[in-house]
CSV table of C-alpha atoms and ligand atoms in Angstrom, one decimal:
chain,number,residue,atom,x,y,z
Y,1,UNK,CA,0.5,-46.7,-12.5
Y,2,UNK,CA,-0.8,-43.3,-13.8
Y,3,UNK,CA,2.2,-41.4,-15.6
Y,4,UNK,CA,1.6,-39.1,-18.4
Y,5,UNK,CA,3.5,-35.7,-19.3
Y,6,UNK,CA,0.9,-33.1,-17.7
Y,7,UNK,CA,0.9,-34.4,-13.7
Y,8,UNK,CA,-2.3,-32.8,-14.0
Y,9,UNK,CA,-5.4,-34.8,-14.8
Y,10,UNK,CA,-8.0,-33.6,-17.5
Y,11,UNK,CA,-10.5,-32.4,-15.1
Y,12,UNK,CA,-10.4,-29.0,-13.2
Y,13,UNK,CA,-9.3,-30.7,-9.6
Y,14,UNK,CA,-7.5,-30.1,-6.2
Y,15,UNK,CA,-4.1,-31.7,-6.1
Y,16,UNK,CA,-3.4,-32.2,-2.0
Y,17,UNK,CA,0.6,-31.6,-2.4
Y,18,UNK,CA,2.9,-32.4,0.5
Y,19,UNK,CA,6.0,-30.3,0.7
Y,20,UNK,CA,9.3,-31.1,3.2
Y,21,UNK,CA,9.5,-31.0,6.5
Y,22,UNK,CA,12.5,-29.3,6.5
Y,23,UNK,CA,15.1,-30.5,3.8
Y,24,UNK,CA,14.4,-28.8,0.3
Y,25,UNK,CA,15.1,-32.1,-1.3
Y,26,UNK,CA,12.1,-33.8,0.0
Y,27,UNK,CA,9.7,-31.8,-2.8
Y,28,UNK,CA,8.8,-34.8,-5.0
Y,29,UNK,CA,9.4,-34.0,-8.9
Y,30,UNK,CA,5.6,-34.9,-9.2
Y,31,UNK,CA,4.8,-32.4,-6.5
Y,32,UNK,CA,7.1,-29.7,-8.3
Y,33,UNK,CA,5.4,-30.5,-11.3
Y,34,UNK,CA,2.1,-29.8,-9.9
Y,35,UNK,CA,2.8,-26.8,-8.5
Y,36,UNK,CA,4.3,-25.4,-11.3
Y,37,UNK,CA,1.4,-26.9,-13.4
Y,38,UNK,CA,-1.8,-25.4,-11.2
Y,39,UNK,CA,-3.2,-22.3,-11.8
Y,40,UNK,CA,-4.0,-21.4,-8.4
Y,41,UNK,CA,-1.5,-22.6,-5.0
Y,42,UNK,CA,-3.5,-22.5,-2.0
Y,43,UNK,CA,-1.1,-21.8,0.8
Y,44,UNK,CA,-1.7,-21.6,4.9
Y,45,UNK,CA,0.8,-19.3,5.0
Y,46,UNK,CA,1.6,-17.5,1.7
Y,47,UNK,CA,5.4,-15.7,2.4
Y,48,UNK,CA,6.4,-19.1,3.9
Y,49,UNK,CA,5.5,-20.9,0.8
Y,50,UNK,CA,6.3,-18.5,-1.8
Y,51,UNK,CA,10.0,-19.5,-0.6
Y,52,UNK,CA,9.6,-22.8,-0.7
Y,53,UNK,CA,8.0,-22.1,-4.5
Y,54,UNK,CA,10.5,-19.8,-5.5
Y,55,UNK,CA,13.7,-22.6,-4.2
Y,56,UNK,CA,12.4,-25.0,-6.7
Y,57,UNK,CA,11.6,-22.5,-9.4
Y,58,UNK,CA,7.6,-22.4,-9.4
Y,59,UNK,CA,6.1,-19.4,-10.6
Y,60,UNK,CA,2.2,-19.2,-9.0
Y,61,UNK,CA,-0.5,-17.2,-8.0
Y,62,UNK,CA,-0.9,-17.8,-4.8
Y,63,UNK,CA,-4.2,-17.7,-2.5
Y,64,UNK,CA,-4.6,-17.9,1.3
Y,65,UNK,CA,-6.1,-20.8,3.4
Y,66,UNK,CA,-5.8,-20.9,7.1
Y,67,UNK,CA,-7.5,-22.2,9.5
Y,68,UNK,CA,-9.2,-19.2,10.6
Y,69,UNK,CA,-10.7,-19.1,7.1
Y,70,UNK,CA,-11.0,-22.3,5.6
Y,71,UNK,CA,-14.5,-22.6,5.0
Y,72,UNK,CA,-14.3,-19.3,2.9
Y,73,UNK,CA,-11.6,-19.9,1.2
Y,74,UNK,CA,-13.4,-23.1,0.1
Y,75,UNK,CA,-15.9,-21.1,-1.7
Y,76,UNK,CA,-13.1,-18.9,-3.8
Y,77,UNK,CA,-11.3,-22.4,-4.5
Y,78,UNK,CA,-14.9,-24.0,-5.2
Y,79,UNK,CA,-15.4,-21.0,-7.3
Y,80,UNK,CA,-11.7,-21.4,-9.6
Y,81,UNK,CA,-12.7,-25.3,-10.5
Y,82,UNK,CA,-16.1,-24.4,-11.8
Y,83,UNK,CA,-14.2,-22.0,-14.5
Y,84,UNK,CA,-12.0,-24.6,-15.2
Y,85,UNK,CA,-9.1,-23.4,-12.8
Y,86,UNK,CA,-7.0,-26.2,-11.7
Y,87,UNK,CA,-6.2,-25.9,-7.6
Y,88,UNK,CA,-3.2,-27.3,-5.3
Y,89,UNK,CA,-3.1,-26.9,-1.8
Y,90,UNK,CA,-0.4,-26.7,0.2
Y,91,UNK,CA,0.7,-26.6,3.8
Y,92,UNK,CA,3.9,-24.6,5.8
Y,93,UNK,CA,5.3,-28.3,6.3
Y,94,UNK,CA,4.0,-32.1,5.2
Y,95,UNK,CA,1.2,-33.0,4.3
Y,96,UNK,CA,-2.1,-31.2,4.0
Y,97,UNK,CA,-5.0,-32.2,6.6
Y,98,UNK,CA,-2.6,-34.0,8.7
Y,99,UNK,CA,-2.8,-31.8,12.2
Y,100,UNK,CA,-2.8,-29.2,9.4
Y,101,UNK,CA,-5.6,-27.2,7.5
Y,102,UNK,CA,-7.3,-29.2,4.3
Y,103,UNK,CA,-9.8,-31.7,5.8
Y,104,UNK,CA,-12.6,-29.3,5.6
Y,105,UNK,CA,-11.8,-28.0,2.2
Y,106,UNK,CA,-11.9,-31.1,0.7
Y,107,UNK,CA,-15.2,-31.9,2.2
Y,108,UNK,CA,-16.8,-29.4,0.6
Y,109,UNK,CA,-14.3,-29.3,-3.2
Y,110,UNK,CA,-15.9,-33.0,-3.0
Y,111,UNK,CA,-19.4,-31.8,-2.3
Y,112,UNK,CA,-19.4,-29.4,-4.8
Y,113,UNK,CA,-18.4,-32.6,-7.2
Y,114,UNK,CA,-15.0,-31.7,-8.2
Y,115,UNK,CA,-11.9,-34.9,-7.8
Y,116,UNK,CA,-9.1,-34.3,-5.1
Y,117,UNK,CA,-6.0,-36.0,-6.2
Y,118,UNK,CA,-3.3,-36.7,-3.7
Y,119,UNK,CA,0.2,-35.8,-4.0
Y,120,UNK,CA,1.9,-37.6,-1.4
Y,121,UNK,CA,5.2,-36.9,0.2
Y,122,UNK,CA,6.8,-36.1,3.5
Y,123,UNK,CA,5.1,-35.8,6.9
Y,124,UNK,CA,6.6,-35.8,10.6
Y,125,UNK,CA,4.7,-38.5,11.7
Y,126,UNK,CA,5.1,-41.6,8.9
Y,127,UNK,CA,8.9,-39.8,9.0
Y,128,UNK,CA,9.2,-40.6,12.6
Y,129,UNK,CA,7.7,-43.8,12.8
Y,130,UNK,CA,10.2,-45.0,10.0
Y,131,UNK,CA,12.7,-44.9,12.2
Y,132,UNK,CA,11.1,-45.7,15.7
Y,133,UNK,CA,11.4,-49.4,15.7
Y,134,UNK,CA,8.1,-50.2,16.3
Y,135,UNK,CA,8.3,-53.7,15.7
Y,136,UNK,CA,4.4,-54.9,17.3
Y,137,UNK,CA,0.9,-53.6,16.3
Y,138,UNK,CA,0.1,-50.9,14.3
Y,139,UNK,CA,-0.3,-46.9,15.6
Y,140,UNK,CA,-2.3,-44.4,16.4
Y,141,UNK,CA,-2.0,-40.7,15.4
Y,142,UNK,CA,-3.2,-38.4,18.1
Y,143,UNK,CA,-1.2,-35.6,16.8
Y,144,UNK,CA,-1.6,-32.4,18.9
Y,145,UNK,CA,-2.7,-32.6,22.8
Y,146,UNK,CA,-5.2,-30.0,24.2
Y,147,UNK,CA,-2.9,-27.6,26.1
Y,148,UNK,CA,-4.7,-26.6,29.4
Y,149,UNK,CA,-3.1,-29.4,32.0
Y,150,UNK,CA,-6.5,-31.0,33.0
Y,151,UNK,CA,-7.8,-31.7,29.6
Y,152,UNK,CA,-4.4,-33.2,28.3
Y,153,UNK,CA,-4.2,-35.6,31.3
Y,154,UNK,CA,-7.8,-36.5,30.7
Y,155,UNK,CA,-6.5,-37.3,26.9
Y,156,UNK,CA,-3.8,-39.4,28.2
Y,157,UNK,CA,-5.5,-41.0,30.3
Y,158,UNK,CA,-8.5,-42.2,27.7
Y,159,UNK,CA,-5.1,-43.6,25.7
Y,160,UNK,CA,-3.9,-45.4,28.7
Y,161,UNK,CA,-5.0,-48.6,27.3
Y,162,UNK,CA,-4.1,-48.4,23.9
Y,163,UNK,CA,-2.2,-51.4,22.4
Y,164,UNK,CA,-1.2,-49.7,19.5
Y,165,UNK,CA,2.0,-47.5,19.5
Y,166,UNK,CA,0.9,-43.7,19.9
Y,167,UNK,CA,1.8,-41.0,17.8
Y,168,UNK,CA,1.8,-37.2,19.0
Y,169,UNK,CA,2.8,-34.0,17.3
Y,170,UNK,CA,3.8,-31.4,20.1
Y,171,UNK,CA,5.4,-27.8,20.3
Y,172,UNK,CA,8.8,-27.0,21.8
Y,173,UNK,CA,7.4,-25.1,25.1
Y,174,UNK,CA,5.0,-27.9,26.2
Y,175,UNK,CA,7.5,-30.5,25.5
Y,176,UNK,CA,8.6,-30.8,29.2
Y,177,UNK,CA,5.0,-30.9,30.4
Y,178,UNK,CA,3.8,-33.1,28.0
Y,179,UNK,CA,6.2,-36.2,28.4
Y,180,UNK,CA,6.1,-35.6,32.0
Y,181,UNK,CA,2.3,-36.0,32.4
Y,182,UNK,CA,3.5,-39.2,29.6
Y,183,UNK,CA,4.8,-40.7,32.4
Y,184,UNK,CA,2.8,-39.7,34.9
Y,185,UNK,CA,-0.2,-41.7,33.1
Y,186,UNK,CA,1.4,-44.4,30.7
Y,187,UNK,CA,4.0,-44.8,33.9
Y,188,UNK,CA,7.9,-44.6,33.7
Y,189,UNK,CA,8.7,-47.6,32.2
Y,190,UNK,CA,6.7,-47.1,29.1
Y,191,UNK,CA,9.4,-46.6,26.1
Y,192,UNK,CA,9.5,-43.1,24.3
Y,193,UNK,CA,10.6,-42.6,20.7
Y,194,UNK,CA,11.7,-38.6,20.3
Y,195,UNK,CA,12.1,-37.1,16.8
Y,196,UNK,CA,13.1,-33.7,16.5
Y,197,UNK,CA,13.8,-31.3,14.2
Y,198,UNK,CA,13.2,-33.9,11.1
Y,199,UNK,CA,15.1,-34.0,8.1
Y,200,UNK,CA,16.9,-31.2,9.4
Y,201,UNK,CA,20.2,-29.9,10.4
Y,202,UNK,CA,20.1,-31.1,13.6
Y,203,UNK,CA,17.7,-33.8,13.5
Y,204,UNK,CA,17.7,-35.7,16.8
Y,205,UNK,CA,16.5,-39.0,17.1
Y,206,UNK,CA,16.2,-40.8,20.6
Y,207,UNK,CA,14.6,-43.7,22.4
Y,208,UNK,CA,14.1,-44.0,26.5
Y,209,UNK,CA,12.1,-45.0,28.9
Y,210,UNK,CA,9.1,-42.0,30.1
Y,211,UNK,CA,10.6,-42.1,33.4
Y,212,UNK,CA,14.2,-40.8,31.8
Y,213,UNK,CA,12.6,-38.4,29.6
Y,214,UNK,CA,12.4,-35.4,31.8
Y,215,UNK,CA,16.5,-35.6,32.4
Y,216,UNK,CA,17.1,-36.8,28.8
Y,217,UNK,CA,15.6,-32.6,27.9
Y,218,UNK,CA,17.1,-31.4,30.8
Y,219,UNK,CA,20.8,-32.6,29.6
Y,220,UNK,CA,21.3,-30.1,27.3
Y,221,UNK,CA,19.0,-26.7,26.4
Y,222,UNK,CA,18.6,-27.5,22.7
Y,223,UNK,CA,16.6,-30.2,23.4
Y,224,UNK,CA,13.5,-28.1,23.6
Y,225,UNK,CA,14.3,-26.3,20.5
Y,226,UNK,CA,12.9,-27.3,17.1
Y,227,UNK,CA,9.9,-29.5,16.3
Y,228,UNK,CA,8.6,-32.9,18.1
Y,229,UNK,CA,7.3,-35.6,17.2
Y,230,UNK,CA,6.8,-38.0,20.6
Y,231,UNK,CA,5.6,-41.4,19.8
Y,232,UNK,CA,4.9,-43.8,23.0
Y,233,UNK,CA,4.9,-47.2,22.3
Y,234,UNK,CA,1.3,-49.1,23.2
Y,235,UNK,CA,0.7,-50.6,26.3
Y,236,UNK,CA,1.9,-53.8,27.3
Y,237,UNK,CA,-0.7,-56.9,27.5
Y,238,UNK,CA,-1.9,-56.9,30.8
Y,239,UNK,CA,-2.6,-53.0,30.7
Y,240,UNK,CA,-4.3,-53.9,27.4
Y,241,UNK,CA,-7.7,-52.9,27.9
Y,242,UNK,CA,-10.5,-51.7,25.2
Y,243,UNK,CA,-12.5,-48.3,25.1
Y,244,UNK,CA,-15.3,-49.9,26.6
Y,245,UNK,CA,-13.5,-51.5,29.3
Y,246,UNK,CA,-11.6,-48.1,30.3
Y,247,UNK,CA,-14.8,-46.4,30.1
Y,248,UNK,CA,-16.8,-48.4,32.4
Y,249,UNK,CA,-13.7,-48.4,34.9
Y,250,UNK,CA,-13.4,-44.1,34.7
Y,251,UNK,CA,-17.2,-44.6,35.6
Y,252,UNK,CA,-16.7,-47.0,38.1
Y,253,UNK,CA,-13.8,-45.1,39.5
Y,254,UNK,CA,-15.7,-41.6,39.6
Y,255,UNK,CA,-18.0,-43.0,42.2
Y,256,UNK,CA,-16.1,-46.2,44.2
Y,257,UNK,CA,-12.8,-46.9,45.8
Y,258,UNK,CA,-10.2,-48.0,43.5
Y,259,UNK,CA,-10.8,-51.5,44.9
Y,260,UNK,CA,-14.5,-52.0,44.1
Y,261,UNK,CA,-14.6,-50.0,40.9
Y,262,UNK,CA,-11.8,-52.6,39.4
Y,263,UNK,CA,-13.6,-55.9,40.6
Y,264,UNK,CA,-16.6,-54.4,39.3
Y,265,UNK,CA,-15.6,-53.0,36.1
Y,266,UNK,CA,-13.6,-56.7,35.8
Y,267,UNK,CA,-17.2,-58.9,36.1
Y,268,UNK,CA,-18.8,-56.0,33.7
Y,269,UNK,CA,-16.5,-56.4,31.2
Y,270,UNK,CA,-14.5,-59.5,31.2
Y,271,UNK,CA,-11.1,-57.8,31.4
Y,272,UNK,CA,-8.4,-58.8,32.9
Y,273,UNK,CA,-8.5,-58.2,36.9
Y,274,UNK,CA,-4.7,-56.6,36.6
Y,275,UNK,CA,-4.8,-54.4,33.5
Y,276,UNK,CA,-8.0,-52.5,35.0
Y,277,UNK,CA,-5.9,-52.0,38.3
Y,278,UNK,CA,-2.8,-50.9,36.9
Y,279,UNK,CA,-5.0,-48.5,34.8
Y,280,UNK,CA,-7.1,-47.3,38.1
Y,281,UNK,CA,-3.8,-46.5,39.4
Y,282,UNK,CA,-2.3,-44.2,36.9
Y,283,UNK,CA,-6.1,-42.9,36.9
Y,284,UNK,CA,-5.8,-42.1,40.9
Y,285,UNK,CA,-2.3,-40.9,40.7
Y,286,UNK,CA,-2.9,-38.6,37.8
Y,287,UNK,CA,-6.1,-37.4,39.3
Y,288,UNK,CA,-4.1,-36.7,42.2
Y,289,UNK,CA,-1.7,-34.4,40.3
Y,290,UNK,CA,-4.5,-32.7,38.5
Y,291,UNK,CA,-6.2,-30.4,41.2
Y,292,UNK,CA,-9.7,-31.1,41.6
Y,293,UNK,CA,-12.9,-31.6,44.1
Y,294,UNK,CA,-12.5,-35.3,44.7
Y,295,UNK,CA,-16.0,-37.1,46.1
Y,296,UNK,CA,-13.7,-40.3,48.0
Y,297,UNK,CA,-10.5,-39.0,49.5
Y,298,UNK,CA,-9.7,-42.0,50.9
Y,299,UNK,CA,-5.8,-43.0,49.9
Y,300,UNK,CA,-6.0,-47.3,49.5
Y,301,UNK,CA,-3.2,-49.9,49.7
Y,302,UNK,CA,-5.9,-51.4,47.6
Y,303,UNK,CA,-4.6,-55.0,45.7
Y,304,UNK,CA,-7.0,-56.1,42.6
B,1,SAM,N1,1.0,-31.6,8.3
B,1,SAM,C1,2.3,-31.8,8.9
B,1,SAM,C2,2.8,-33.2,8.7
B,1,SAM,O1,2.5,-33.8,7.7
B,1,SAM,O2,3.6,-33.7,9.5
B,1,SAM,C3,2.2,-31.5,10.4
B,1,SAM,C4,1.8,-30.1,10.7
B,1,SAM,S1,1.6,-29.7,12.4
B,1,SAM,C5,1.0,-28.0,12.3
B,1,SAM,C6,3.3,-29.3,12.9
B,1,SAM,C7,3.8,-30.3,13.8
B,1,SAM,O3,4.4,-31.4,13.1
B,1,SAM,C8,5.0,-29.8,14.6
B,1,SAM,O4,4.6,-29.1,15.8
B,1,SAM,C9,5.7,-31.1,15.0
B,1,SAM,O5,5.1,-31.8,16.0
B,1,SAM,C10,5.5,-31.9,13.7
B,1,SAM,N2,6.7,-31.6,12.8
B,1,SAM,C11,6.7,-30.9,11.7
B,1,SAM,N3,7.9,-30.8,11.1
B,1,SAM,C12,8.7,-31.6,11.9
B,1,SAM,C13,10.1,-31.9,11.9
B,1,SAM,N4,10.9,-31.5,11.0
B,1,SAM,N5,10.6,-32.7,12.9
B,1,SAM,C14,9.8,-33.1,13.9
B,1,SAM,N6,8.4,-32.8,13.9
B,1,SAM,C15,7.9,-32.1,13.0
């Protein structure tokens, strides 16, 4: 275990420091140490943070990084290591490079041959699946959707298969939207896991089908305040199909009736005759929500 009195290390480096998610308390004594130690903060959003800093008592001279100028301000932090200047970054919640800015900075603070250290601590995701019960499999971290309605389906729908629980980060006006297109593609009896407003006064933590989702926000108005995290547990084993087996099926699908495309895609691939159909169906039913030129209109009481 590395412990010393200086939570810095000897070389000029960039300390990646996760700060809370909402609850002051969840700043690590490492990560105020850091802070306080650095000689630069790197900060997404610099008034947000300096609160955060001054809370906990950190006096720092703080520089901006954004994701609008990442690549920049890599050069300025790049810059501050090679004269000896040790660097933390960071975000306005959790951790660093998680659905956050960071990954690209410490591409190119490696590059240039200087360490990254991690300081680990909170984020909304590990935070939520704590407490989900996902007892199964592992997850996957999808974090943010795309937001234009076709493209998010389409994102959806290339998770249909996914055995793993999934884990999305998602903002309080396309809440609704989001779990109902959830259910539209992973179908209502897939189980939801909502974690809002983290750590925080009025943390809310629920679990429900998808298909109960919709009325579980509608029940009361502060359900689409705050922060999300949505996590969807995987797909059960007969709708367990893998990338390759999806893929050939969406091709399948994009030029055949429903009932060919699955025997097809099921001699192809070797998956199970039922998990490509129950997939082709969310695909037809989502397509049909999501309006588009369709080459075969035909509507099938097709069986696999
Ligand atoms: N890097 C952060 C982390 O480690 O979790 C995530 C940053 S991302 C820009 C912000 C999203 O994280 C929010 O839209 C929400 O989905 C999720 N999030 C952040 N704080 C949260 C909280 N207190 N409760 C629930 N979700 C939260």
């Amino acid at each position: 275990m590395k412990e010393s009195a200086s939570p810095l290390v000897s070389t000029p480096s960039l300390y990646v420091v996760a700060t809370p998610l909402g609850n002051m308390g969840d700043l690590t004594p490492r990560a105020r140490d850091t802070l306080a130690a650095v000689d630069v903060v790197a900060a997404e959003d610099t008034r947000h943070s300096q609160r955060l800093l001054d809370a906990h008592g950190v006096r720092a001279r703080l520089l901006a990084v954004h994701q609008h100028n990442e690549q920049e301000a890599a050069g300025q932090i790049i810059a501050l290591l090679a004269q000896g200047k040790q660097v933390a970054l960071i975000t306005d919640a959790g951790t660093p490079a998680i659905s956050d800015p960071g990954a690209r900075l410490v591409v190119r603070v490696r590059e240039a041959g200087h360490p990254v250290v991690p300081v680990p601590g909170a984020c909304a995701a590990i935070a939520a699946l704590s407490v989900a019960g996902i007892v199964e499999g592992g997850f996957r971290f999808v974090g943010f959707l795309p937001t234009r309605t076709a493209a998010r389906r389409a994102a959806l729908q290339a998770l249909a298969g996914e055995r793993n629980a999934l884990v999305f980060y998602e903002a309080p006006h396309r809440v609704r939207e989001c779990v109902a297109d959830m259910a539209a593609v992973f179908g209502d009896e897939r189980e939801l896991f909502v974690a809002r407003e983290l750590t925080k006064l009025h943390e809310e933590l629920a679990t429900m089908p998808l298909g109960a989702a919709l009325a579980w926000f509608d029940a009361d108005a502060n359900r689409l305040r705050g922060e999300f995290v949505l996590i969807v547990h995987g797909a059960p084993a007969a709708a367990g199909l893998d990338a390759a087996a999806i893929r050939t099926l969406d091709l399948l699908l994009a030029e055949l009736p429903l009932k060919t495309a699955v025997r097809l895609a099921a001699e192809i691939t070797g998956a199970a005759r039922n998990g490509l159909y129950s997939h082709a169906l969310a695909k037809r039913q989502c397509d049909n929500l999501t309006p588009q030129p369709d080459k075969h209109t035909k509507k099938t009481n097709d069986h696999p």
